Coordinates of C-alpha atoms and ligand atoms in Angstrom, one line a residue:
X3 CA 207.0 26.3 12.4
X4 CA 208.4 29.7 13.3
X5 CA 211.3 29.8 15.7
X6 CA 211.2 32.8 18.0
X7 CA 215.0 33.1 17.9
X8 CA 214.7 34.2 14.3
X9 CA 212.4 37.1 15.1
X10 CA 213.7 40.5 16.0
X11 CA 212.7 43.4 18.2
X12 CA 214.5 46.6 17.1
X13 CA 215.7 48.7 20.0
X14 CA 216.1 52.4 19.4
X15 CA 216.6 55.6 21.4
X16 CA 215.1 58.9 20.4
X17 CA 217.0 62.1 20.8
X18 CA 217.6 65.3 18.8
X19 CA 220.6 67.2 17.4
X20 CA 220.6 69.9 20.1
X21 CA 223.1 68.1 22.3
X22 CA 226.0 67.6 19.8
X23 CA 227.5 64.5 18.4
X24 CA 229.3 63.2 21.5
X25 CA 226.1 62.9 23.4
X26 CA 224.5 61.1 20.5
X27 CA 227.5 58.8 20.3
X28 CA 227.2 58.0 24.0
X29 CA 223.5 57.2 23.6
X30 CA 224.3 55.0 20.7
X31 CA 226.8 53.0 22.7
X32 CA 224.4 52.6 25.6
X33 CA 221.6 51.3 23.3
X34 CA 224.1 48.7 22.0
X35 CA 225.1 47.7 25.5
X36 CA 221.6 47.3 26.7
X37 CA 220.6 45.5 23.6
X38 CA 223.4 43.1 24.1
X39 CA 222.5 42.5 27.8
X40 CA 218.8 41.9 26.8
X41 CA 219.9 39.6 24.0
X42 CA 221.9 37.5 26.4
X43 CA 219.0 37.2 28.8
X44 CA 217.7 33.6 28.6
X45 CA 214.2 34.8 29.3
X46 CA 213.9 36.9 26.1
X47 CA 213.2 34.5 23.3
X48 CA 213.7 36.9 20.3
X49 CA 216.7 38.8 19.0
X50 CA 217.1 42.4 20.3
X51 CA 218.6 44.4 17.6
X52 CA 220.1 47.9 18.4
X53 CA 219.4 50.7 16.0
X54 CA 221.2 54.0 15.6
X55 CA 219.9 56.9 17.7
X56 CA 217.0 58.7 16.1
X57 CA 217.5 62.5 16.1
X58 CA 215.2 63.7 13.3
X59 CA 211.7 63.1 12.0
X60 CA 213.1 61.7 8.8
X61 CA 215.2 59.1 10.7
X62 CA 212.2 58.1 12.8
X63 CA 210.0 57.8 9.8
X64 CA 212.6 55.6 8.0
X65 CA 213.0 53.3 10.9
X66 CA 209.2 52.9 11.3
X67 CA 208.9 52.2 7.6
X68 CA 211.7 49.7 7.6
X69 CA 210.3 47.9 10.6
X70 CA 206.9 47.7 9.0
X71 CA 208.4 46.1 5.9
X72 CA 210.8 43.7 7.6
X73 CA 209.3 40.3 8.0
X74 CA 211.6 39.3 10.9
X75 CA 210.9 42.5 12.9
X76 CA 208.0 41.9 15.3
X77 CA 208.1 45.3 17.0
X78 CA 210.0 48.2 18.3
X79 CA 211.3 48.9 21.7
X80 CA 211.6 52.7 22.1
X81 CA 213.4 54.7 24.7
X82 CA 213.9 58.5 25.0
X83 CA 217.4 58.5 26.6
X84 CA 217.5 62.3 26.1
X85 CA 214.7 64.6 25.1
X86 CA 213.2 63.9 21.7
X87 CA 210.6 66.5 20.7
X88 CA 207.7 64.2 20.1
X89 CA 206.1 65.9 17.2
X90 CA 209.0 64.4 15.3
X91 CA 207.5 61.0 16.0
X92 CA 204.0 61.6 14.5
X93 CA 204.7 60.7 10.9
X94 CA 206.7 57.6 11.8
X95 CA 204.3 56.3 14.3
X96 CA 201.4 56.9 11.9
X97 CA 203.3 54.7 9.4
X98 CA 204.3 52.0 11.8
X99 CA 202.5 48.7 11.1
X100 CA 204.2 46.8 14.0
X101 CA 203.6 47.0 17.7
X102 CA 205.9 49.0 20.0
X103 CA 206.8 49.0 23.6
X104 CA 208.0 52.0 25.4
X105 CA 211.0 51.2 27.7
X106 CA 211.2 53.9 30.3
X107 CA 214.5 53.3 31.9
X108 CA 217.8 55.1 32.7
X109 CA 221.3 53.9 32.0
X110 CA 222.5 54.4 35.6
X111 CA 220.7 53.0 38.6
X112 CA 222.3 55.3 41.1
X113 CA 222.9 59.0 40.7
X114 CA 226.6 59.9 41.1
X115 CA 225.8 62.4 43.8
X116 CA 229.4 63.8 44.3
X117 CA 230.0 64.5 40.6
X118 CA 226.5 65.2 39.4
X119 CA 226.5 68.2 37.1
X120 CA 224.4 69.6 34.3
X121 CA 226.1 67.5 31.6
X122 CA 225.0 64.4 33.5
X123 CA 221.5 65.8 33.9
X124 CA 221.2 66.6 30.2
X125 CA 222.5 63.2 29.1
X126 CA 220.3 61.2 31.4
X127 CA 216.9 62.9 31.1
X128 CA 214.6 60.0 30.2
X129 CA 212.6 61.1 33.3
X130 CA 211.2 63.9 31.2
X131 CA 212.1 62.7 27.7
X132 CA 209.9 59.6 28.1
X133 CA 207.1 61.8 29.5
X134 CA 207.2 63.8 26.3
X135 CA 207.0 60.6 24.2
X136 CA 204.3 59.2 26.6
X137 CA 202.1 62.3 26.1
X138 CA 202.3 62.0 22.3
X139 CA 201.4 58.3 22.2
X140 CA 198.6 58.9 24.6
X141 CA 197.4 61.8 22.5
X142 CA 197.5 59.7 19.4
X143 CA 195.7 56.9 21.2
X144 CA 198.2 54.3 20.2
X145 CA 198.3 50.7 21.6
X146 CA 201.5 50.2 23.4
X147 CA 203.2 48.6 26.4
X148 CA 205.0 50.9 28.8
X149 CA 207.8 49.1 30.7
X150 CA 209.2 51.3 33.5
X151 CA 212.2 50.4 35.7
X152 CA 215.9 49.8 35.6
X153 CA 216.9 47.8 32.6
X154 CA 218.9 45.2 34.5
X155 CA 216.0 44.4 36.9
X156 CA 214.3 41.0 36.6
X157 CA 210.8 42.5 36.5
X158 CA 211.8 44.8 33.6
X159 CA 213.4 41.9 31.7
X160 CA 210.3 39.7 32.4
X161 CA 208.0 42.4 31.0
X162 CA 210.1 42.7 27.9
X163 CA 210.1 38.9 27.5
X164 CA 206.3 38.7 27.9
X165 CA 205.7 41.5 25.5
X166 CA 208.0 40.0 22.9
X167 CA 206.1 36.8 23.1
X168 CA 202.8 38.7 22.6
X169 CA 204.4 40.6 19.6
X170 CA 205.4 37.3 18.1
X171 CA 201.9 36.0 18.6
X172 CA 200.6 39.0 16.8
X173 CA 202.9 38.3 13.9
X174 CA 201.5 34.8 13.9
X175 CA 197.9 35.9 14.0
X176 CA 198.4 38.0 10.9
X177 CA 199.9 35.1 9.0
X178 CA 197.7 32.3 10.4
X179 CA 195.5 30.2 8.2
X180 CA 192.9 27.9 9.8
X181 CA 191.6 24.9 7.8
X182 CA 188.0 24.2 8.7
X183 CA 186.8 20.7 7.8
X184 CA 183.1 20.8 7.6
X185 CA 181.1 23.6 9.2
X186 CA 180.0 24.4 12.7
X187 CA 178.2 21.9 14.9
X188 CA 174.6 22.5 14.0
X189 CA 172.8 25.2 16.0
X190 CA 175.7 25.9 18.3
X191 CA 176.1 29.6 19.0
X192 CA 179.4 30.1 20.8
X193 CA 181.6 28.3 18.3
X194 CA 180.3 30.6 15.5
X195 CA 181.4 34.0 14.6
X196 CA 182.3 36.6 12.0
X197 CA 185.2 35.3 10.0
X198 CA 185.5 38.6 8.0
X199 CA 185.7 40.6 11.2
X200 CA 188.3 38.1 12.5
X201 CA 190.5 38.7 9.5
X202 CA 190.0 42.4 9.7
X203 CA 190.8 42.7 13.4
X204 CA 193.1 39.8 14.0
X205 CA 194.5 38.9 10.6
X206 CA 193.9 35.2 10.5
X207 CA 192.1 33.4 7.6
X208 CA 189.6 30.6 8.1
X209 CA 189.3 28.5 4.9
X210 CA 186.6 25.9 4.6
X211 CA 187.0 22.4 3.1
X212 CA 184.6 19.5 2.7
X213 CA 185.7 16.6 5.0
X214 CA 185.8 14.6 1.8
X215 CA 188.9 16.6 0.7
X216 CA 190.6 15.4 3.9
X217 CA 189.3 11.8 3.4
X218 CA 190.8 11.8 -0.1
X219 CA 194.2 12.8 1.2
X220 CA 194.0 10.2 4.0
X221 CA 193.3 7.6 1.3
X222 CA 196.7 8.4 -0.4
X223 CA 198.7 7.5 2.8
X224 CA 201.0 4.5 2.1
X225 CA 201.2 1.4 4.3
X226 CA 204.9 1.8 4.9
X227 CA 204.3 5.3 6.5
X228 CA 201.6 3.8 8.6
X229 CA 204.0 1.0 9.7
X230 CA 206.5 3.7 10.8
X231 CA 204.0 5.7 12.7
X232 CA 202.4 2.8 14.7
X233 CA 206.0 1.8 15.6
X234 CA 206.4 5.4 17.0
X235 CA 203.2 5.0 18.9
X236 CA 204.5 1.7 20.4
X237 CA 207.6 3.5 21.5
X238 CA 206.1 6.6 23.0
X239 CA 203.0 5.5 24.8
X240 CA 201.6 2.9 27.1
X241 CA 199.7 1.1 24.4
X242 CA 196.5 -0.8 25.4
X243 CA 196.9 -4.6 24.9
X244 CA 194.2 -4.7 22.2
X245 CA 196.0 -2.1 20.2
X246 CA 199.4 -3.8 20.3
X247 CA 200.9 -5.8 17.5
X248 CA 198.8 -8.9 17.2
X249 CA 196.0 -7.4 19.3
X250 CA 192.4 -7.6 18.1
X251 CA 192.1 -3.8 17.6
X252 CA 195.5 -3.3 15.9
X253 CA 193.8 -2.4 12.6
X254 CA 192.0 0.5 14.4
X255 CA 195.4 1.8 15.5
X256 CA 196.6 1.6 11.9
X257 CA 193.5 3.5 10.8
X258 CA 194.2 6.2 13.4
X259 CA 197.8 6.5 12.2
X260 CA 196.6 6.8 8.6
X261 CA 194.3 9.7 9.7
X262 CA 197.1 11.4 11.4
X263 CA 199.4 11.1 8.4
X264 CA 196.7 12.3 6.0
X265 CA 195.7 15.2 8.2
X266 CA 199.3 16.3 8.7
X267 CA 200.0 16.1 5.0
X268 CA 196.8 18.1 4.2
X269 CA 197.8 20.9 6.6
X270 CA 201.5 21.0 5.6
X271 CA 200.7 21.0 1.9
X272 CA 198.1 23.7 2.3
X273 CA 200.2 25.9 4.6
X274 CA 197.8 25.7 7.5
X275 CA 198.8 26.1 11.2
X276 CA 195.5 25.3 12.8
X277 CA 192.3 23.3 11.9
X278 CA 188.9 22.4 13.1
X279 CA 186.6 19.4 12.5
X280 CA 183.2 18.3 13.7
X281 CA 181.8 14.9 14.7
X282 CA 178.7 15.8 12.7
X283 CA 180.6 15.8 9.4
X284 CA 182.9 12.9 9.1
X285 CA 181.8 11.5 5.7
X286 CA 184.6 9.3 4.4
X287 CA 186.5 9.1 7.8
X288 CA 186.4 5.8 9.6
X289 CA 187.0 7.4 13.1
X290 CA 186.6 10.8 14.6
X291 CA 190.3 12.0 14.6
X292 CA 191.5 11.6 18.2
X293 CA 195.2 10.7 18.7
X294 CA 195.8 12.5 15.3
X295 CA 194.5 15.8 16.6
X296 CA 196.2 15.3 20.0
X297 CA 199.6 14.7 18.4
X298 CA 199.3 17.5 15.8
X299 CA 198.5 19.9 18.6
X300 CA 201.6 18.6 20.5
X301 CA 203.6 19.4 17.4
X302 CA 202.4 23.0 17.3
X303 CA 199.1 23.1 15.4
X304 CA 196.0 24.9 16.8
X305 CA 192.8 23.0 17.1
X306 CA 189.1 23.6 17.8
X307 CA 186.4 21.0 17.9
X308 CA 182.9 21.3 16.5
X309 CA 184.1 23.9 13.9
X310 CA 185.4 26.2 16.6
X311 CA 187.8 28.2 14.4
X312 CA 188.2 31.0 17.1
X313 CA 189.6 28.5 19.6
X314 CA 191.7 26.8 16.9
X315 CA 193.4 30.1 16.0
X316 CA 193.8 31.0 19.7
X317 CA 195.4 27.7 20.5
X318 CA 197.9 28.1 17.6
X319 CA 198.7 31.7 18.6
X320 CA 199.2 30.7 22.2
X321 CA 201.4 27.8 21.2
X322 CA 203.6 30.1 19.2
X323 CA 203.8 32.6 22.1
X324 CA 204.8 29.9 24.5
X325 CA 207.6 28.4 22.3
X326 CA 210.5 27.3 24.6
X327 CA 208.5 27.6 27.8
X328 CA 207.5 24.5 29.8
X329 CA 203.9 23.6 30.5
X330 CA 202.2 23.3 27.2
X331 CA 199.0 24.7 25.6
X332 CA 195.9 22.7 24.8
X333 CA 192.4 22.9 23.4
X334 CA 190.1 22.3 26.4
X335 CA 186.5 22.2 27.4
X336 CA 184.9 23.0 30.8
X337 CA 183.2 19.7 31.2
X338 CA 181.9 19.0 34.7
X339 CA 182.3 20.4 38.2
X340 CA 183.2 19.2 41.7
X341 CA 181.3 21.7 43.8
X342 CA 182.9 20.8 47.0
X343 CA 184.3 24.2 48.2
X344 CA 186.3 26.0 46.8
X345 CA 185.0 24.2 43.7
X346 CA 186.9 22.7 40.8
X347 CA 186.5 22.3 37.0
X348 CA 187.2 18.9 35.4
X349 CA 188.2 19.8 31.9
X350 CA 188.3 17.3 29.0
X351 CA 186.9 16.7 25.6
X352 CA 185.5 13.8 23.7
X353 CA 189.1 13.1 22.6
X354 CA 191.1 16.2 21.7
X355 CA 193.3 17.3 24.6
X356 CA 197.0 18.0 23.8
X357 CA 199.6 15.8 25.5
X358 CA 201.9 18.8 25.9
X359 CA 200.1 19.3 29.3
X360 CA 200.4 15.7 30.4
X361 CA 201.8 14.9 33.8
X362 CA 203.1 11.5 32.8
X363 CA 203.4 9.2 29.8
X364 CA 200.0 9.0 28.1
X365 CA 198.3 5.7 27.5
X366 CA 197.0 5.0 24.0
X367 CA 193.5 3.5 24.2
X368 CA 190.4 2.7 22.2
X369 CA 186.9 3.1 23.5
X370 CA 183.5 3.6 22.0
X371 CA 182.3 7.2 21.3
X372 CA 178.6 7.7 22.2
X373 CA 178.0 10.2 19.4
X374 CA 178.9 10.5 15.7
X375 CA 178.1 7.0 14.6
X376 CA 181.6 6.1 13.6
X377 CA 184.1 3.4 14.5
X378 CA 185.6 3.5 18.0
X379 CA 188.3 6.2 18.0
X380 CA 191.9 5.8 19.3
X381 CA 192.9 8.4 21.8
X382 CA 195.7 9.3 24.3
X383 CA 194.6 9.3 27.9
X384 CA 196.4 11.2 30.6
X385 CA 196.0 13.7 33.4
X386 CA 197.4 17.3 33.2
X387 CA 200.2 18.2 35.5
X388 CA 199.6 20.4 38.5
X389 CA 200.5 24.1 38.7
X390 CA 199.3 27.5 37.6
X391 CA 197.7 28.0 34.2
X392 CA 195.3 30.2 32.3
X393 CA 192.2 29.4 30.4
X394 CA 191.4 31.8 27.5
X395 CA 188.4 32.3 25.2
X396 CA 188.1 34.5 22.2
X397 CA 184.5 35.8 22.3
X398 CA 182.7 37.2 19.2
X399 CA 180.3 39.8 20.5
X400 CA 178.9 40.5 17.0
X401 CA 180.5 43.9 16.6
X402 CA 183.9 43.1 18.2
X403 CA 186.0 40.5 20.0
X404 CA 186.7 40.0 23.6
X405 CA 189.6 38.0 25.0
X406 CA 188.5 36.4 28.3
X407 CA 191.1 34.9 30.6
X408 CA 190.9 33.1 33.9
X409 CA 193.9 32.4 36.1
X410 CA 193.6 28.8 37.5
X411 CA 195.5 26.3 39.5
X412 CA 195.6 22.8 38.2
X413 CA 195.8 20.0 40.7
X414 CA 195.9 16.2 40.7
X415 CA 192.5 14.5 41.0
X416 CA 191.9 13.4 44.6
X417 CA 191.2 9.8 43.4
X418 CA 192.0 7.7 40.4
X419 CA 189.6 7.9 37.4
X420 CA 189.6 4.3 36.2
X421 CA 186.5 4.6 34.1
X422 CA 187.2 8.0 32.4
X423 CA 188.5 7.2 28.9
X424 CA 189.7 10.6 27.9
X425 CA 192.6 13.0 28.7
X426 CA 191.6 15.5 31.4
X427 CA 192.7 18.4 33.6
X428 CA 191.4 19.3 37.0
X429 CA 191.7 22.9 38.2
X430 CA 190.6 25.4 40.8
X431 CA 189.7 28.7 39.2
X432 CA 190.8 31.9 40.9
X433 CA 189.4 33.5 43.0
X434 CA 186.9 30.6 43.5
X435 CA 184.7 28.6 41.2
X436 CA 181.7 30.6 42.3
X437 CA 183.1 34.0 41.3
X438 CA 185.1 32.7 38.3
X439 CA 182.2 30.8 36.7
X440 CA 179.9 33.7 37.3
X441 CA 182.3 36.2 35.8
X442 CA 183.0 33.9 32.8
X443 CA 179.3 33.5 32.1
X444 CA 178.6 37.3 32.4
X445 CA 181.4 37.8 29.9
X446 CA 180.0 35.3 27.5
X447 CA 183.1 33.0 27.5
X448 CA 182.9 29.7 25.7
X449 CA 183.0 26.2 27.1
X450 CA 185.9 25.7 24.7
X451 CA 189.1 27.3 25.8
X452 CA 192.8 27.4 25.2
X453 CA 194.3 25.9 28.4
X454 CA 197.8 27.1 28.9
X455 CA 200.1 26.2 31.8
X456 CA 202.9 27.7 29.7
X457 CA 201.5 31.2 29.7
X458 CA 200.3 33.9 32.1
X459 CA 197.5 36.4 31.9
X460 CA 200.2 39.0 31.1
X461 CA 201.0 37.4 27.8
X462 CA 197.4 37.5 26.8
X463 CA 196.8 41.0 28.0
X464 CA 199.8 42.2 26.0
X465 CA 198.5 40.4 22.9
X466 CA 195.1 41.9 23.3
X467 CA 196.6 45.4 23.7
X468 CA 198.5 45.0 20.5
X469 CA 195.5 43.6 18.7
X470 CA 193.3 46.4 19.9
X471 CA 190.7 44.1 21.4
X472 CA 189.2 44.0 24.9
X473 CA 190.9 41.7 27.4
X474 CA 189.2 40.9 30.7
X475 CA 191.0 38.8 33.3
X476 CA 189.4 36.9 36.1
X477 CA 192.1 36.4 38.8
X478 CA 192.6 36.2 42.5
X479 CA 191.5 39.8 43.1
X480 CA 188.3 39.6 41.0
X481 CA 185.0 40.7 42.6
X482 CA 181.9 40.0 40.7
X483 CA 180.3 43.4 41.0
X484 CA 183.4 45.2 39.9
X485 CA 183.9 42.7 37.0
X486 CA 180.4 43.3 35.8
X487 CA 180.9 47.0 36.0
X488 CA 184.2 46.7 34.0
X489 CA 182.3 44.8 31.2
X490 CA 179.8 47.7 31.0
X491 CA 182.5 50.4 30.9
X492 CA 184.4 48.4 28.3
X493 CA 181.3 48.0 26.2
X494 CA 181.2 51.8 25.9
X495 CA 184.9 52.2 25.2
X496 CA 185.3 49.5 22.6
X497 CA 182.0 50.2 20.8
X498 CA 183.3 53.7 20.3
X499 CA 186.8 52.5 19.2
X500 CA 185.5 49.8 16.8
X501 CA 183.0 51.7 14.9
Ligands
MN379 MN1 183.3 20.6 22.4

């Protein structure tokens, strides 16, 4: 899977020829110096590549065309160190097929009061150069991220880092292919959607397969490979006694391992980075894939249950965005509540929660599944670690997509859960369960989410801005009346935009 360190953001300053070569040379040197500093910042996961100063419409158009063509380039970081008459940018920005962020900074933090002269003023005029550029990008209605502040400050670096992850997520969205085994869970609405619109707006493809195609690949898995994988299970997890070597359910563990190997091979051979299945369509599979899905998610695949291709794609994109960050990303479902104030959500699924969010070593267990009519599935059981997280849902409103995000705080369950045979997370939604659940339901958010301790709402807001879709965030400051009003205003705005 893609390593973020191989991806590039190209950093370029705009100018013009009015100032003479020595000014342009100075600007060039400063772009290189800032690029180097940003590149050495451990927070920024991608390469920051300095580009020569842009002083003509032709140079701008060429850079934008090169960036659009270059597969490693995920976006541009642009800065008007001096004044760059912005009409020069129109053709280039019209041709740009990558996102851009506008870094509004200045090389010096402090003004040199005693020596300040007009040469200094003319060299360091981003205060008005960036406003000229800002006007044009506003006038053109372009999606962009504006990052204002001194380039060495931690908040500026953090914003560049977050945006670079969003830009990498956008690159992934446009390349992503989701394998959909079987169709949607019959009659379910929220997991459905318009796959053509998704490909037009977000870029990813959803490709359907009969589950028999997967069963055929699983049947080809060799016994020696199964031996190796069950040995790995034995090493990595607290294996339930009945599943251990010599235990009476050991054959079910071998079957689970065979499903994992077949599923992994199918996805790798087909070039898929995400997948869905459904318990209603398992013809030819002995068990509903449990540990297989959990471990494939942990290795980077996106997943959505019951045919939920939107969440599968979102989980994959968010996993890519969070590469190198701690905390993990998982498929999740709002399952049941504790309504003791302030109110908590117990999230889980039948089986498929990713161990990247686990607080401790998972246990590998086998239990009956009440639905689906298949053999008992093997699954990893654990509790998610405590700390801040976001839940996110990609909503298909028929004519457009909405990305819905809730900031939450995961906590340890107040008591042990000895009879709950699935992985789970317990969280308190911000600002409260009452407001968050009300807002979520007004916004049409799914019960399926991507649950991400590794990411923040900022990552997702930046991604949505790049994608040109609505993003609504439920956070500690959300008031229900204002939230509802924002949904209505957004409806007018995005309906106009998306026509
Ligand atoms: Mn479900």
